[in-house]
Tab-separated table of C-alpha atoms and ligand atoms in Angstrom:
chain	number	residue	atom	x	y	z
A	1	UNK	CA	-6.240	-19.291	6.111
A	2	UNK	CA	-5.114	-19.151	9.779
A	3	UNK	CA	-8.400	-20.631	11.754
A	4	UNK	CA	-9.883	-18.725	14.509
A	5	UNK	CA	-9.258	-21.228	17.691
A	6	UNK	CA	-11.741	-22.940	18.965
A	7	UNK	CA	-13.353	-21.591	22.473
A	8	UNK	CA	-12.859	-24.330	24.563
A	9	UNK	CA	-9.536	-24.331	23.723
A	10	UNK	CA	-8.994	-20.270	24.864
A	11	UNK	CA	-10.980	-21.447	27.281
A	12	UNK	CA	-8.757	-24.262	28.384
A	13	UNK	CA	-5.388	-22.004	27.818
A	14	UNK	CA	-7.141	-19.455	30.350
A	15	UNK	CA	-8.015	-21.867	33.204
A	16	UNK	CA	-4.488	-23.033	33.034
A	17	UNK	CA	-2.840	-19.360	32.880
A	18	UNK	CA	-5.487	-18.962	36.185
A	19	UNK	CA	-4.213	-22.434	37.991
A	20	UNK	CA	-0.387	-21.318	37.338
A	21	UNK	CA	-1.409	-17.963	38.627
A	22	UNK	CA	-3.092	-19.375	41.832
A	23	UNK	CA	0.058	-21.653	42.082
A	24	UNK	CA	2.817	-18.825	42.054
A	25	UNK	CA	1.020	-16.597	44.651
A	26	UNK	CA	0.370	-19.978	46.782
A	27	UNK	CA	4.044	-20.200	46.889
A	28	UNK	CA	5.042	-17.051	47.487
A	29	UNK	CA	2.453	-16.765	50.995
A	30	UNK	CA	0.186	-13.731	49.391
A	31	UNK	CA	-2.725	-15.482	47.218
A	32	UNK	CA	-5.391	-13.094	47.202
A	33	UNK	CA	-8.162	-14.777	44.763
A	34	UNK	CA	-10.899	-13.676	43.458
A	35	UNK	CA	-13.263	-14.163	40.396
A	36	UNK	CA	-12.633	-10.992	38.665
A	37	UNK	CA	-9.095	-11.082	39.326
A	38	UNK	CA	-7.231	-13.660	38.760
A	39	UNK	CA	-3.736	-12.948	38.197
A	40	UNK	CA	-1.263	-11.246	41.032
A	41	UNK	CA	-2.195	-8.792	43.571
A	42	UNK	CA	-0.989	-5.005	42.913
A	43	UNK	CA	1.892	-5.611	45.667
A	44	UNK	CA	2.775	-8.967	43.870
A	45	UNK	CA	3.692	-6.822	40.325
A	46	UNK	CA	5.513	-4.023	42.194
A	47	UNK	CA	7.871	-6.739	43.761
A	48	UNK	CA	8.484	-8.196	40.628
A	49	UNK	CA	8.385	-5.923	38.057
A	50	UNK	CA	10.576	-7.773	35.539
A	51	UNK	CA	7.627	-10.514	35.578
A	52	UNK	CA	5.491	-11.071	33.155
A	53	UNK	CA	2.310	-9.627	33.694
A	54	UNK	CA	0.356	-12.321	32.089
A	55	UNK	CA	2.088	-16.171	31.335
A	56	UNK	CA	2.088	-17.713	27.702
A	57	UNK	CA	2.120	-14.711	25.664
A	58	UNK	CA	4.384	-14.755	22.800
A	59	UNK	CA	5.645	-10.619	23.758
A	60	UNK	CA	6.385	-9.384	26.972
A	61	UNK	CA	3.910	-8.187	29.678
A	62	UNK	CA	4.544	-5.638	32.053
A	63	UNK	CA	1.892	-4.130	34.806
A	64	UNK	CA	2.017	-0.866	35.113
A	65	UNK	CA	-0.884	-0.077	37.554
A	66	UNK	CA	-3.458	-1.536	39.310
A	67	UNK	CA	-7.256	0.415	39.283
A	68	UNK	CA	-10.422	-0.098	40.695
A	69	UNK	CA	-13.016	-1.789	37.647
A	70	UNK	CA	-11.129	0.524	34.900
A	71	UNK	CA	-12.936	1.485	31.684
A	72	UNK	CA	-10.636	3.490	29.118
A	73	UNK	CA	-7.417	4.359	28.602
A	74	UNK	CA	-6.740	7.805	26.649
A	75	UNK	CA	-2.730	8.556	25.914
A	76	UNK	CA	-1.809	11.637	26.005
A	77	UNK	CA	0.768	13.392	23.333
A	78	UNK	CA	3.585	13.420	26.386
A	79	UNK	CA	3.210	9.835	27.187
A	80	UNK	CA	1.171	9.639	29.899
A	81	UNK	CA	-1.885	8.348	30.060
A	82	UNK	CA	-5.448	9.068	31.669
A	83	UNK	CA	-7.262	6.016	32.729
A	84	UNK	CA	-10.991	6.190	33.983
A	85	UNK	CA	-12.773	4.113	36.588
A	86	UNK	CA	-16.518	2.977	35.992
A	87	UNK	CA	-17.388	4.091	39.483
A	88	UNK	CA	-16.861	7.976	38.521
A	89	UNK	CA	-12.183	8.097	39.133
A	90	UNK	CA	-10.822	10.179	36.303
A	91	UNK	CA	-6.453	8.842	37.118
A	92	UNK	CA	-3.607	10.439	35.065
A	93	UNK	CA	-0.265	8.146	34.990
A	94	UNK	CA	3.065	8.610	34.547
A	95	UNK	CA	4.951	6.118	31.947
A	96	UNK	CA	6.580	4.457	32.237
A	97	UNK	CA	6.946	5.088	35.995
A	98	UNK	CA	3.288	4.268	36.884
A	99	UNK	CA	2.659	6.762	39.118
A	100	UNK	CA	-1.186	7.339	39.612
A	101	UNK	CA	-2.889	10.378	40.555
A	102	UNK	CA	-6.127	11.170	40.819
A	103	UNK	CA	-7.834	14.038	38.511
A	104	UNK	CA	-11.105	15.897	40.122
A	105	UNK	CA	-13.836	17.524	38.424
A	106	UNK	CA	-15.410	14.740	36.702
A	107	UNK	CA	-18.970	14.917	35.920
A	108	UNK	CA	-21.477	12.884	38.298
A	109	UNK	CA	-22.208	9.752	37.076
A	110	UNK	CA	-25.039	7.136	37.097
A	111	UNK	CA	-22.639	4.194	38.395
A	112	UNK	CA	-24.841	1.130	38.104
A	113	UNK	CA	-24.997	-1.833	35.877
A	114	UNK	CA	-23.102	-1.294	33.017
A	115	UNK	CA	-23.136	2.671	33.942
A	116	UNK	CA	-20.809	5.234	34.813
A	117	UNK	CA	-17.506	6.699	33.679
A	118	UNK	CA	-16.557	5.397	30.154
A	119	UNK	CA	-14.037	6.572	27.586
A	120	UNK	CA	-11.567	9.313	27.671
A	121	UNK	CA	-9.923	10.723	25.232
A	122	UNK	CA	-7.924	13.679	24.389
A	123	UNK	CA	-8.955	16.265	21.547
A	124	UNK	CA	-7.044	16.236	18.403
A	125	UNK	CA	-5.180	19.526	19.257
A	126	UNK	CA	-4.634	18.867	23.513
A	127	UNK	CA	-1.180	19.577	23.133
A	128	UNK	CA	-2.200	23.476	22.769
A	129	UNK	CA	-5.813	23.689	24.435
A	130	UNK	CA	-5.489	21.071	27.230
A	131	UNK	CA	-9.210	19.412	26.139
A	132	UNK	CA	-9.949	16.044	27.141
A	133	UNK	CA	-13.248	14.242	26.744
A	134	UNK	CA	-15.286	11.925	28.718
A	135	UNK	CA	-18.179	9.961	28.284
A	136	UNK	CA	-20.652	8.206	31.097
A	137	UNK	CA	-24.000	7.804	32.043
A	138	UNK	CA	-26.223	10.035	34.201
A	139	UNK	CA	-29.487	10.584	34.767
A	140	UNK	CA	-32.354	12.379	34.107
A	141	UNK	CA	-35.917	12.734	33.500
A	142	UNK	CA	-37.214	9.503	31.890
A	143	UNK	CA	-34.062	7.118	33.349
A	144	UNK	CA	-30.336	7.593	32.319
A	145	UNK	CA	-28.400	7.476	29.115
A	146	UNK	CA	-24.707	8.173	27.963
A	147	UNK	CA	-23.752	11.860	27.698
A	148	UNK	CA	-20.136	13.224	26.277
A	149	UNK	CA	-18.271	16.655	28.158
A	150	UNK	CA	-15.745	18.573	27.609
A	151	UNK	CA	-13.017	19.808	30.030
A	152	UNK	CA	-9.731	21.803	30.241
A	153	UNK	CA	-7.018	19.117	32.016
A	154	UNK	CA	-4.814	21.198	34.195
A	155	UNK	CA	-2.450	18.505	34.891
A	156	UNK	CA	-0.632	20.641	37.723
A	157	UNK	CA	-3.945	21.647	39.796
A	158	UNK	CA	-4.839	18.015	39.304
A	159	UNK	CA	-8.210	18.997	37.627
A	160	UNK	CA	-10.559	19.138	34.354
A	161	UNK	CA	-12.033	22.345	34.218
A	162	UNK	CA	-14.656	24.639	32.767
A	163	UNK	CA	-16.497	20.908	31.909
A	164	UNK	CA	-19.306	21.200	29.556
A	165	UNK	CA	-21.925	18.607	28.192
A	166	UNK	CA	-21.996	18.433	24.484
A	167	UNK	CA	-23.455	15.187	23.457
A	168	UNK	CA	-26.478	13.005	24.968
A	169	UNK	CA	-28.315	9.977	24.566
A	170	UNK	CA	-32.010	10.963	23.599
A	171	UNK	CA	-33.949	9.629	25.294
A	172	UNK	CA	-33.047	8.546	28.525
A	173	UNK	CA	-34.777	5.137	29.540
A	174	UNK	CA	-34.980	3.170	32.402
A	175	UNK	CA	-32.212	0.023	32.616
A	176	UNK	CA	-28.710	0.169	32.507
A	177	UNK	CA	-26.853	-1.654	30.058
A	178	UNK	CA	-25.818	-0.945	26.300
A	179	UNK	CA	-24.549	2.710	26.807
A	180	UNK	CA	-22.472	2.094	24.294
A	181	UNK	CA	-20.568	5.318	24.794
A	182	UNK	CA	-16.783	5.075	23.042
A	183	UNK	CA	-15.382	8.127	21.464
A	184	UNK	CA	-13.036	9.078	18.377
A	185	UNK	CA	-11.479	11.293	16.615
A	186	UNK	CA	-11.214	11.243	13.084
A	187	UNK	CA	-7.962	13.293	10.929
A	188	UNK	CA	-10.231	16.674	10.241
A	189	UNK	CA	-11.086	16.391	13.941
A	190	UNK	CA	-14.988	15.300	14.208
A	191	UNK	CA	-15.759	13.792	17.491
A	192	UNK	CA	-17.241	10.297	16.545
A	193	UNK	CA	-19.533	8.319	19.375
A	194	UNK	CA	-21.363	5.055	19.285
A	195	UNK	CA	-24.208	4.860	20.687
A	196	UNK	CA	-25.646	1.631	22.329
A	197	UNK	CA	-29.729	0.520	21.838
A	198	UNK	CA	-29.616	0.871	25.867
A	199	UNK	CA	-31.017	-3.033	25.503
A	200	UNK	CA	-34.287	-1.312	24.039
A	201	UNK	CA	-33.777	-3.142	20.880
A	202	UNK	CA	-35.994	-0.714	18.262
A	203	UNK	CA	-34.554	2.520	18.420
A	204	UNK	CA	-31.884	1.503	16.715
A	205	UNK	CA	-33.916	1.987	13.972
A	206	UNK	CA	-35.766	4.970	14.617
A	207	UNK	CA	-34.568	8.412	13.596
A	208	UNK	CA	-35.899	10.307	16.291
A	209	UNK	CA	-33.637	8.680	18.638
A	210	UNK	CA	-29.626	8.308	18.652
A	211	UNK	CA	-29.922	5.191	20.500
A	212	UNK	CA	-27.916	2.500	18.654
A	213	UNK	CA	-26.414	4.607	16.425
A	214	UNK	CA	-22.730	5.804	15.334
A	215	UNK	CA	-22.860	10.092	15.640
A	216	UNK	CA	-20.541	12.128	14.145
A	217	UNK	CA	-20.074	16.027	15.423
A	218	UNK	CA	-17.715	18.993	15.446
A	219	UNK	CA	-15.214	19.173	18.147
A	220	UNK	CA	-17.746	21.318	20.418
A	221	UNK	CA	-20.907	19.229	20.216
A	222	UNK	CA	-22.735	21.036	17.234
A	223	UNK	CA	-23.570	18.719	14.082
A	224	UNK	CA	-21.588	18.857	10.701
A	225	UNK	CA	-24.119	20.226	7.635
A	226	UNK	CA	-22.740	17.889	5.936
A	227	UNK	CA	-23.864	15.028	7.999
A	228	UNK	CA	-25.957	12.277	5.604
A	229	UNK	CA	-28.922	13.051	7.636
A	230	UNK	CA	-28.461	16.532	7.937
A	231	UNK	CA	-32.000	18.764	7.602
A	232	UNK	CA	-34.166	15.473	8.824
A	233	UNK	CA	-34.404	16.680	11.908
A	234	UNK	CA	-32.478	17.629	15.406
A	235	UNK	CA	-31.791	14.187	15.950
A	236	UNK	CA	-31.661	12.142	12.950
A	237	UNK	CA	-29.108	15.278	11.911
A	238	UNK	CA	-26.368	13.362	14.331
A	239	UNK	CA	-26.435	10.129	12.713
A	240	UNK	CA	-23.520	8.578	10.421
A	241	UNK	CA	-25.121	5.435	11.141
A	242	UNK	CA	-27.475	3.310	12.555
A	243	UNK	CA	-28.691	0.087	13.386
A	244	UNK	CA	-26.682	-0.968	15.826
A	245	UNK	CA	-26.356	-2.944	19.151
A	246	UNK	CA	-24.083	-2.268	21.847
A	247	UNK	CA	-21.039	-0.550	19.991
A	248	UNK	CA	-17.876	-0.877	22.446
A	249	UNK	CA	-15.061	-0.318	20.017
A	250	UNK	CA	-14.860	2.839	17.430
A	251	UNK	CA	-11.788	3.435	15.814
A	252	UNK	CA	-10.266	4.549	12.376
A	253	UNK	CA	-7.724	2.516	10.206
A	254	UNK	CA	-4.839	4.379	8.494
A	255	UNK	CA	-6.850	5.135	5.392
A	256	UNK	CA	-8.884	7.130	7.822
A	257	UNK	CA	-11.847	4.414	7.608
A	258	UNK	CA	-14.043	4.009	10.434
A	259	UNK	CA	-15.063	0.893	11.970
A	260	UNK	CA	-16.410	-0.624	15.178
A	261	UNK	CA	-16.757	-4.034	17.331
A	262	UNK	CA	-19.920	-4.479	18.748
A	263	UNK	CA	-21.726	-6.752	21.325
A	264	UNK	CA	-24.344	-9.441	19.356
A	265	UNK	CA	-27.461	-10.963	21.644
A	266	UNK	CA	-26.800	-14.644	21.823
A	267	UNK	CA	-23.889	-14.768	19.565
A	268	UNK	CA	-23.112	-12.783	16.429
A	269	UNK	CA	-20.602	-10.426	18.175
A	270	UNK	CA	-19.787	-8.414	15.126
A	271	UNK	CA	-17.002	-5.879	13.461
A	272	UNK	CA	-18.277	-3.654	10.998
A	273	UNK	CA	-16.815	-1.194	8.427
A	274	UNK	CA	-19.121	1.633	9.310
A	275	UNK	CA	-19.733	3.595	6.075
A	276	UNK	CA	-22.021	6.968	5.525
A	277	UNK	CA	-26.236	6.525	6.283
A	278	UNK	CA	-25.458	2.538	6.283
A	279	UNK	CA	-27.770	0.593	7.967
A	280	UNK	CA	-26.298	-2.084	10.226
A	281	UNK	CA	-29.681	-4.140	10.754
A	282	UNK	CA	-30.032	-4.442	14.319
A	283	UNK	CA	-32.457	-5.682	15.824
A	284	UNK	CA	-33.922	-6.711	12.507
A	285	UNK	CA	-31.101	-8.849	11.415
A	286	UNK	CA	-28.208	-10.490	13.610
A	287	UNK	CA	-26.455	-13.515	13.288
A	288	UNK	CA	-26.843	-14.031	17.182
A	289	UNK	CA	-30.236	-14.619	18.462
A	290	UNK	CA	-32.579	-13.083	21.445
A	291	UNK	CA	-31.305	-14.775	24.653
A	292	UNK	CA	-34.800	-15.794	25.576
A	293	UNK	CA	-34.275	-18.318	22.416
A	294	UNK	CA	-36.634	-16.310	19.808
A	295	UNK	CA	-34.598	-16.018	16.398
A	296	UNK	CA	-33.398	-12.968	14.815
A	297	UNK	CA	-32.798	-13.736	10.890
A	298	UNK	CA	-29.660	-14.027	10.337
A	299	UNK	CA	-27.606	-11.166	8.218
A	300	UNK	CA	-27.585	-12.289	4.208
A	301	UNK	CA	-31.571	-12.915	4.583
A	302	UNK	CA	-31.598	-8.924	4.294
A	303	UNK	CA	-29.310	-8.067	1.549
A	304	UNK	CA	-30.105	-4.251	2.166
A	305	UNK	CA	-28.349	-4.160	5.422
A	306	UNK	CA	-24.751	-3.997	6.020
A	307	UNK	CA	-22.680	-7.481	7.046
A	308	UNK	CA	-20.271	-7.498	9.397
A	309	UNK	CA	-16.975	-7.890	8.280
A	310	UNK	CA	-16.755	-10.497	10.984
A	311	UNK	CA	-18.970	-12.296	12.977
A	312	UNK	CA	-18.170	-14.460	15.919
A	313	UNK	CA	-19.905	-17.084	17.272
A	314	UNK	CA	-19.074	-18.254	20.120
A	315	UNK	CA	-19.125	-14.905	20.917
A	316	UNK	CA	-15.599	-12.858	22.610
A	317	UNK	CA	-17.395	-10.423	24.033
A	318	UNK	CA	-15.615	-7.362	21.875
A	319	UNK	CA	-15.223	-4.332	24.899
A	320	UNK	CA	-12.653	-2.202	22.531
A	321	UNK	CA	-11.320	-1.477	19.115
A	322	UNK	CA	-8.057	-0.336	18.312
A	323	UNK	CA	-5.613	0.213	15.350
A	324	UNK	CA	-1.998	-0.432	15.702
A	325	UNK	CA	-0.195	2.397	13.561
A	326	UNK	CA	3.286	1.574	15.522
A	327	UNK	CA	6.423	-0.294	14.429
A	328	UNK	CA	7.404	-1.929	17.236
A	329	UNK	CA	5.370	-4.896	16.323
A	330	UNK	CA	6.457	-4.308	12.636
A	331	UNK	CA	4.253	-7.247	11.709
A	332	UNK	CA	0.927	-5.908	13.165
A	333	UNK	CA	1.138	-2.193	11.313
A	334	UNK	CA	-2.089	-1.782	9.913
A	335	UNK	CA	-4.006	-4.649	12.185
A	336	UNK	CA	-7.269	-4.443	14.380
A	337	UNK	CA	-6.876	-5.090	17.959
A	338	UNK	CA	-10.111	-6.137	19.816
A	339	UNK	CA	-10.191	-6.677	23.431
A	340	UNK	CA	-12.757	-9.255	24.572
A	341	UNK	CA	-14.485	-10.185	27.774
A	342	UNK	CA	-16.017	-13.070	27.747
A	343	UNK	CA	-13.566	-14.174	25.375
A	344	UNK	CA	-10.529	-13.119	28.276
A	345	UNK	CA	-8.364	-12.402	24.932
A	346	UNK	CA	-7.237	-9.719	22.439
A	347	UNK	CA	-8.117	-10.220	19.237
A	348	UNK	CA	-5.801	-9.432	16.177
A	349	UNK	CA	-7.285	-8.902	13.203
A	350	UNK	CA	-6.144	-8.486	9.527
A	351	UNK	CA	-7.321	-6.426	7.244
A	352	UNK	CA	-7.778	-6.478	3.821
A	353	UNK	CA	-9.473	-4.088	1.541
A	354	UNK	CA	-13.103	-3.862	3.048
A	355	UNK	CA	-13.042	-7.543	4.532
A	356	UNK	CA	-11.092	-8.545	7.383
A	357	UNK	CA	-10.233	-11.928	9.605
A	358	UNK	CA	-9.051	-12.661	13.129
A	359	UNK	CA	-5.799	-14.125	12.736
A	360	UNK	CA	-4.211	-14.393	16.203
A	361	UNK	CA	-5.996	-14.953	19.594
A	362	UNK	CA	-3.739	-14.297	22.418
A	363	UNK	CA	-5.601	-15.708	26.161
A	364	UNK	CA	-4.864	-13.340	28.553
A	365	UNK	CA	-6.287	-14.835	31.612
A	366	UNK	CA	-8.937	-12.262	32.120
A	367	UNK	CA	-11.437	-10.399	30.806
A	368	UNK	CA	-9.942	-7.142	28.649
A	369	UNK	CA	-11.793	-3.747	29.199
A	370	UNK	CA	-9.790	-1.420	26.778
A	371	UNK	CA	-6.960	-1.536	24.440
A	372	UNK	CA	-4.825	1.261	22.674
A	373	UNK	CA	-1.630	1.954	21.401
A	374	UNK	CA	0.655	3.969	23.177
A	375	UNK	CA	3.039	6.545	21.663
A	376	UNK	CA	6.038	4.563	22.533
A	377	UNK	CA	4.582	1.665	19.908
A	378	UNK	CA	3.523	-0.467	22.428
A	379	UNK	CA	0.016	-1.657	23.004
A	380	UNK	CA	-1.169	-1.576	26.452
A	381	UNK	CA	-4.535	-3.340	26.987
A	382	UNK	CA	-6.666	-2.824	30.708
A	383	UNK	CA	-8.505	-5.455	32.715
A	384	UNK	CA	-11.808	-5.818	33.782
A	385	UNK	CA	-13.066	-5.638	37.131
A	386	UNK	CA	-11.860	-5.089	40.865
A	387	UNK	CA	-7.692	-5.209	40.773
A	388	UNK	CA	-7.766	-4.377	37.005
A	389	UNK	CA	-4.229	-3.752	35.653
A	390	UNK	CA	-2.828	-1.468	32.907
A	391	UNK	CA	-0.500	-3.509	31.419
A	392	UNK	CA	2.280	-2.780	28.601
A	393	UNK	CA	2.880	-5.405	25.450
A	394	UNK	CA	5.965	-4.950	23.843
A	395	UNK	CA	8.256	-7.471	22.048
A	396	UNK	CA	10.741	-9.383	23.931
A	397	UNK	CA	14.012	-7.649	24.413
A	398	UNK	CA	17.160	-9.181	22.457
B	401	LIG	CA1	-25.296	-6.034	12.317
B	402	LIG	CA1	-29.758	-15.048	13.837
């Protein structure tokens, strides 16, 4: 068994990757520090482009673009790749050129705490109907929640078009955090979202909300009859699953399995294998605690709900979730990527059967907002925050 590394030690790695990074932009006259940002300026990566974006990794890392607090990145089938901004930017990017523009028509959003443009992703079929899908939070009577629309990309007007709402949060409550809000697409083309508690803590265990639950629909927003909840109601009709947190990271393995990362309270971060009707305990079981110091029992004092497959504490912090499929990394086929935050790493994760174990923490100096694979086989991860790069991992040439 490989052991997960300790904190302090990632910790450690990351303060020196950020003291190395201070030290080169010293040198070269442009140090532009800040908290969120850490590593070299936008103009620092486009005069070096053969740099590594991040020091210490054991593959290469190349910047491709800087953005302002980026959320998602969705690849299209041509290679490019759209890339959202929490603030309410839709960007489409050229690859590996890096060219940014900027897509109008996005929805309003309710940018604010942990609110506002989220996840993008292409449909299933975008190579012959152009759809793309975003989620984010607006609001509404009662406060705001996550909604999911719809839109035609015309990539030559620049614009998503004829956008429609198909999916939202019910209800809407006041606050801002947990939206949850990540989207998939499974083989037979169901759109798949997770749904955070919105920091409300019991709806995540009642049926007439979809707060803190996974929901799984058909392409256009209407629910599946073959649903597990399906006839108990408008609501309850959406749910795959339920019982959970703050669910940042959806995605399916190659046996077309569905799992997610998700945020704990104080500790117990958690992945999960998210099967039909389970019930993933929150907040009636974690193995985190409330942050004001009140206990939650801890997971295997309720057999009936489903464990995690992994549970972290310290926590990392888990903002994404993504399988690598590729063979450029011919050692990682079949692997879990998370991305986390607090834990200013990605994660990689093997799987085996229905368990699985983090066997490789890579520091990355900052705190990682999304990761995905990219049709070229590379996996490109995005930073958190003010300056946040898209930047490409592939193995070292030669
Ligand atoms: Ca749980
Ligand atoms: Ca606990």
């Amino acid at each position: 068994m490989t052991r997960t590394r300790p904190l302090v030690l990632t910790t450690l790695a990351a303060s020196l990757l950020w003291l190395s990074g201070c030290n080169g932009n010293a040198a070269n006259g442009t140090a532009t520090q800040d908290a969120a940002s850490p590593q070299a300026t936008a103009a620092d990566t486009g005069a070096a482009p053969a740099a590594d974006a991040i020091e210490g990794l054991p593959f290469a890392s190349t910047a491709v673009a800087t953005f302002n607090e980026p959320w998602a990145i969705g690849f299209l089938p041509d290679g490019s790749v759209l890339v959202t901004e929490k603030s309410g930017v839709l960007k489409h990017v050229t690859l590996p050129g890096g060219e940014v523009r900027e897509i109008s028509g996005v929805p309003a959003v309710a940018y604010t705490g942990q609110g506002g443009l989220g996840d993008v992703k292409p449909h299933p079929q975008f190579a012959q109907n152009g759809i793309v899908y975003l989620s984010f939070a607006e609001e509404g009577e009662g406060g705001r929640g996550a909604a999911v629309a719809r839109g035609r990309l015309d990539l030559e007007a620049g614009a998503l078009q004829d956008v429609s709402v198909v999916w939202r949060q019910v209800p809407k409550v006041d606050g801002a955090g947990h939206y949850g809000h990540r989207i998939a697409f499974d083989g037979d083309g169901k759109l798949w979202i997770s749904s955070g508690e919105r920091q409300k803590f019991d709806p995540s265990q009642n049926m007439q909300s979809n707060l803190g639950k996974v929901v799984r629909l058909n392409d256009d927003g209407s629910v599946p009859d073959d649903n597990p909840f399906a006839g108990k109601g408008e609501v309850a009709s959406q749910v795959w699953s339920l019982g959970h947190r703050n669910p940042l990271g959806i995605a399916f393995d190659a046996q077309g399995r569905l799992w997610n990362s998700e945020m704990g309270p104080a500790g117990g971060d958690e992945l999960n294998l998210v099967k039909r009707g389970a019930n993933y305990g929150y907040p009636i079981v974690s193995n985190g605690d409330h942050y004001d110091g009140r206990e939650i029992p801890d997971h295997d004092t309720r057999p009936e709900f489903e464990k995690p497959a992994i549970t972290w504490t310290p926590v990392i912090s888990p903002s994404s979730l993504a399988f690598y499929s590729g063979t450029l990394f011919p050692a990682w086929t079949g692997n879990a990527f998370i991305g986390g935050l607090s834990g200013q790493a990605l994660v990689r994760v093997e799987i085996d059967g229905d368990s699985a174990r983090e066997a490789e923490r890579f520091p990355m100096g900052g705190r990682i907002r999304d990761v995905a694979q990219g049709p070229d086989g590379a996996l490109y991860v995005i930073e958190d925050g003010k300056d946040g790069r898209l930047i490409r991992l592939a193995p070292r040439a030669g």
